Short mmCIF file of C-alpha atoms in Angstrom, two decimals:
data_model
loop_
_atom_site.label_atom_id
_atom_site.label_comp_id
_atom_site.label_asym_id
_atom_site.label_seq_id
_atom_site.Cartn_x
_atom_site.Cartn_y
_atom_site.Cartn_z
CA UNK A 10 166.11 50.45 84.47
CA UNK A 11 162.65 50.50 82.88
CA UNK A 12 161.39 53.01 85.44
CA UNK A 13 164.53 55.11 85.06
CA UNK A 14 163.96 55.34 81.31
CA UNK A 15 160.31 56.29 81.86
CA UNK A 16 161.23 58.95 84.44
CA UNK A 17 163.89 60.56 82.23
CA UNK A 18 161.82 60.43 79.06
CA UNK A 19 160.22 63.86 79.45
CA UNK A 20 163.36 65.58 80.75
CA UNK A 21 165.60 67.65 78.52
CA UNK A 22 169.21 66.33 78.45
CA UNK A 23 170.38 69.90 77.69
CA UNK A 24 169.11 71.12 81.06
CA UNK A 25 171.82 71.27 83.79
CA UNK A 26 170.12 69.03 86.37
CA UNK A 27 170.68 65.80 88.25
CA UNK A 28 168.27 63.51 90.07
CA UNK A 29 168.31 61.22 93.10
CA UNK A 30 167.20 61.13 96.75
CA UNK A 31 167.89 64.64 97.98
CA UNK A 32 169.36 65.09 101.48
CA UNK A 33 169.54 68.38 103.35
CA UNK A 34 172.74 68.23 105.42
CA UNK A 35 176.23 69.60 104.61
CA UNK A 36 175.16 71.73 101.62
CA UNK A 37 172.55 74.51 101.50
CA UNK A 38 171.34 73.39 98.07
CA UNK A 39 171.19 69.78 99.22
CA UNK A 40 172.86 66.76 97.60
CA UNK A 41 171.82 63.38 96.24
CA UNK A 42 172.36 60.25 98.31
CA UNK A 43 175.17 58.17 96.86
CA UNK A 44 173.60 55.00 98.23
CA UNK A 45 170.34 55.52 96.36
CA UNK A 46 172.28 56.49 93.24
CA UNK A 47 171.94 59.58 91.08
CA UNK A 48 171.67 60.39 87.40
CA UNK A 49 173.19 63.40 85.64
CA UNK A 50 171.87 64.99 82.47
CA UNK A 51 174.28 65.33 79.55
CA UNK A 52 174.64 69.05 80.28
CA UNK A 53 175.28 68.38 83.99
CA UNK A 54 178.04 65.92 83.12
CA UNK A 55 179.47 68.36 80.58
CA UNK A 56 179.67 71.17 83.16
CA UNK A 57 181.13 68.86 85.78
CA UNK A 58 183.92 67.69 83.49
CA UNK A 59 184.60 71.05 81.78
CA UNK A 60 184.52 73.37 84.80
CA UNK A 61 184.61 71.25 87.96
CA UNK A 62 186.63 68.06 87.61
CA UNK A 63 190.26 68.74 88.49
CA UNK A 64 189.51 72.34 89.48
CA UNK A 65 190.55 72.43 93.14
CA UNK A 66 189.32 76.00 93.58
CA UNK A 67 185.66 74.95 93.44
CA UNK A 68 185.64 71.14 93.68
CA UNK A 69 187.40 68.97 96.22
CA UNK A 70 190.64 67.31 95.16
CA UNK A 71 190.88 65.29 98.38
CA UNK A 72 191.19 61.52 98.19
CA UNK A 73 188.90 61.04 101.18
CA UNK A 74 185.48 62.23 102.33
CA UNK A 75 181.88 61.65 101.26
CA UNK A 76 181.67 61.26 97.50
CA UNK A 77 177.99 62.20 97.25
CA UNK A 78 178.40 65.34 99.38
CA UNK A 79 181.46 66.50 97.45
CA UNK A 80 179.81 65.84 94.10
CA UNK A 81 176.75 67.82 95.21
CA UNK A 82 178.96 70.72 96.29
CA UNK A 83 180.88 70.62 93.01
CA UNK A 84 177.77 70.44 90.83
CA UNK A 85 176.18 73.37 92.66
CA UNK A 86 179.35 75.37 92.02
CA UNK A 87 179.10 74.83 88.26
CA UNK A 88 175.41 75.67 88.09
CA UNK A 89 173.86 72.19 88.12
CA UNK A 90 170.55 72.01 90.00
CA UNK A 91 169.53 69.04 92.15
CA UNK A 92 166.01 68.35 90.87
CA UNK A 93 162.99 66.74 92.51
CA UNK A 94 162.50 63.08 91.60
CA UNK A 95 159.51 62.21 93.81
CA UNK A 96 156.32 60.90 92.23
CA UNK A 97 152.88 62.54 92.23
CA UNK A 98 152.23 61.27 95.78
CA UNK A 99 155.51 62.65 97.08
CA UNK A 100 157.05 59.18 97.39
CA UNK A 101 160.70 58.48 96.66
CA UNK A 102 161.86 56.92 93.40
CA UNK A 103 165.50 56.72 94.51
CA UNK A 104 165.40 54.90 97.85
CA UNK A 105 168.51 54.82 100.12
CA UNK A 106 167.51 51.55 101.80
CA UNK A 107 165.84 48.25 101.01
CA UNK A 108 162.01 48.20 100.91
CA UNK A 109 162.28 45.20 103.22
CA UNK A 110 163.75 47.53 105.88
CA UNK A 111 160.82 49.97 105.87
CA UNK A 112 158.13 48.13 107.83
CA UNK A 113 156.85 48.87 110.39
CA UNK A 114 158.88 52.10 110.21
CA UNK A 115 161.72 53.47 108.06
CA UNK A 116 165.26 53.57 109.46
CA UNK A 117 165.57 56.26 112.16
CA UNK A 118 168.28 58.16 110.27
CA UNK A 119 166.15 58.58 107.15
CA UNK A 120 163.55 61.29 107.80
CA UNK A 121 165.89 63.86 109.44
CA UNK A 122 168.02 63.83 106.30
CA UNK A 123 165.22 64.48 103.81
CA UNK A 124 165.40 67.74 101.87
CA UNK A 125 161.70 67.61 101.03
CA UNK A 126 159.41 67.08 104.01
CA UNK A 127 156.14 66.27 102.25
CA UNK A 128 154.20 63.99 104.65
CA UNK A 129 153.64 60.42 103.48
CA UNK A 130 149.85 59.95 103.51
CA UNK A 131 150.09 56.39 102.20
CA UNK A 132 151.12 53.10 103.77
CA UNK A 133 153.82 52.64 101.16
CA UNK A 134 157.55 53.03 101.66
CA UNK A 135 158.27 54.31 98.20
CA UNK A 136 156.97 55.09 94.76
CA UNK A 137 155.16 52.57 92.56
CA UNK A 138 157.68 53.68 89.92
CA UNK A 139 160.76 53.30 92.15
CA UNK A 140 164.11 53.25 90.39
CA UNK A 141 166.72 52.18 92.94
CA UNK A 142 167.19 50.68 96.41
CA UNK A 143 170.21 50.57 98.71
CA UNK A 144 171.51 48.24 101.45
CA UNK A 145 170.24 45.10 99.71
CA UNK A 146 172.12 41.89 100.35
CA UNK A 147 172.57 39.23 97.68
CA UNK A 148 169.52 37.21 98.75
CA UNK A 149 167.28 40.28 98.63
CA UNK A 150 168.24 40.88 95.00
CA UNK A 151 166.86 37.45 94.11
CA UNK A 152 163.69 38.14 96.10
CA UNK A 153 163.14 41.51 94.43
CA UNK A 154 163.76 40.06 90.96
CA UNK A 155 161.21 37.32 91.62
CA UNK A 156 158.56 39.73 92.90
CA UNK A 157 159.10 42.36 90.19
CA UNK A 158 159.54 40.22 87.10
CA UNK A 159 158.25 36.71 87.76
CA UNK A 160 155.43 36.64 90.34
CA UNK A 161 152.02 36.42 88.66
CA UNK A 162 148.73 37.12 90.43
CA UNK A 163 145.67 35.28 89.16
CA UNK A 164 143.08 37.69 87.77
CA UNK A 165 145.48 40.62 87.61
CA UNK A 166 146.82 41.35 84.15
CA UNK A 167 150.16 43.06 83.68
CA UNK A 168 149.79 44.84 80.37
CA UNK A 169 152.79 46.09 78.42
CA UNK A 170 153.14 49.87 78.80
CA UNK A 171 154.47 51.99 75.98
CA UNK A 172 156.19 55.35 76.22
CA UNK A 173 153.96 58.19 75.07
CA UNK A 174 154.93 60.13 72.00
CA UNK A 175 156.41 63.50 72.84
CA UNK A 176 153.55 65.25 71.02
CA UNK A 177 151.00 63.62 73.32
CA UNK A 178 152.70 64.63 76.56
CA UNK A 179 150.85 67.54 78.15
CA UNK A 180 153.18 69.99 79.91
CA UNK A 181 152.28 73.33 81.43
CA UNK A 182 154.54 75.40 79.20
CA UNK A 183 154.45 78.50 81.35
CA UNK A 184 155.51 76.76 84.58
CA UNK A 185 158.09 74.67 82.69
CA UNK A 186 159.56 77.76 81.05
CA UNK A 187 159.75 79.55 84.41
CA UNK A 188 161.44 76.52 86.00
CA UNK A 189 163.88 76.11 83.10
CA UNK A 190 164.75 79.82 83.09
CA UNK A 191 165.40 79.69 86.83
CA UNK A 192 167.81 76.76 86.38
CA UNK A 193 169.49 78.51 83.47
CA UNK A 194 169.88 81.69 85.53
CA UNK A 195 171.38 79.76 88.44
CA UNK A 196 173.72 77.97 86.06
CA UNK A 197 174.95 81.14 84.37
CA UNK A 198 175.44 82.84 87.74
CA UNK A 199 177.66 80.00 88.96
CA UNK A 200 179.62 79.84 85.71
CA UNK A 201 180.09 83.60 85.63
CA UNK A 202 181.59 83.38 89.10
CA UNK A 203 184.03 80.70 87.93
CA UNK A 204 185.08 82.64 84.88
CA UNK A 205 185.46 85.91 86.76
CA UNK A 206 187.76 84.24 89.31
CA UNK A 207 189.84 82.24 86.84
CA UNK A 208 189.94 84.80 84.04
CA UNK A 209 190.15 88.11 85.84
CA UNK A 210 192.16 89.55 82.96
CA UNK A 211 189.98 88.13 80.18
CA UNK A 212 188.29 90.55 77.83
CA UNK A 213 184.50 90.98 77.68
CA UNK A 214 184.54 89.44 74.22
CA UNK A 215 186.07 86.20 75.55
CA UNK A 216 183.54 85.95 78.39
CA UNK A 217 180.59 86.52 76.06
CA UNK A 218 181.81 83.82 73.71
CA UNK A 219 181.92 81.32 76.61
CA UNK A 220 178.38 82.17 77.68
CA UNK A 221 177.14 81.12 74.23
CA UNK A 222 178.44 77.57 74.70
#
């Protein structure tokens, strides 16, 4: 949870995005692994509930299937972008298996599913700021808790980190603005498609008022 808070700290909750371990199958835009978990921004959740949930024309109303795939398909339809959550080395923060299952090699099914194919130039399975793991049994939870929170190494100090103030965070404004505008454009395009299909007889005034929301 500490790493999740740190990761989300610099992200805008008003941006229609969601994060997780992105897989490439089933959906062109990709989807986030349900096993590794995913996190939706406030705007992503708002769009899902307002335009997608219960709308069988764009989101599945079936009571069976793959929840993560169907959610990814639904979120893409309402203009929510699946964002990149890897760290600066290209290592996963949301990991769809236990770190104890990585060595000497990751599970065979893992690499073919990856949306991003950045080569791993380290000997590590995952990010030093990992957020989640999957396929852990009860005993492994106790092992991970011990290693993460209790194990002390003589001579190595674990100092308390503090979140930076927003004013001290350096962001390339031009690249951020371009990225944000791209997500906004994708979102409006998807929403316009929904409104044009569901409100074919609506006036231009009504459509414009919705776009301001």
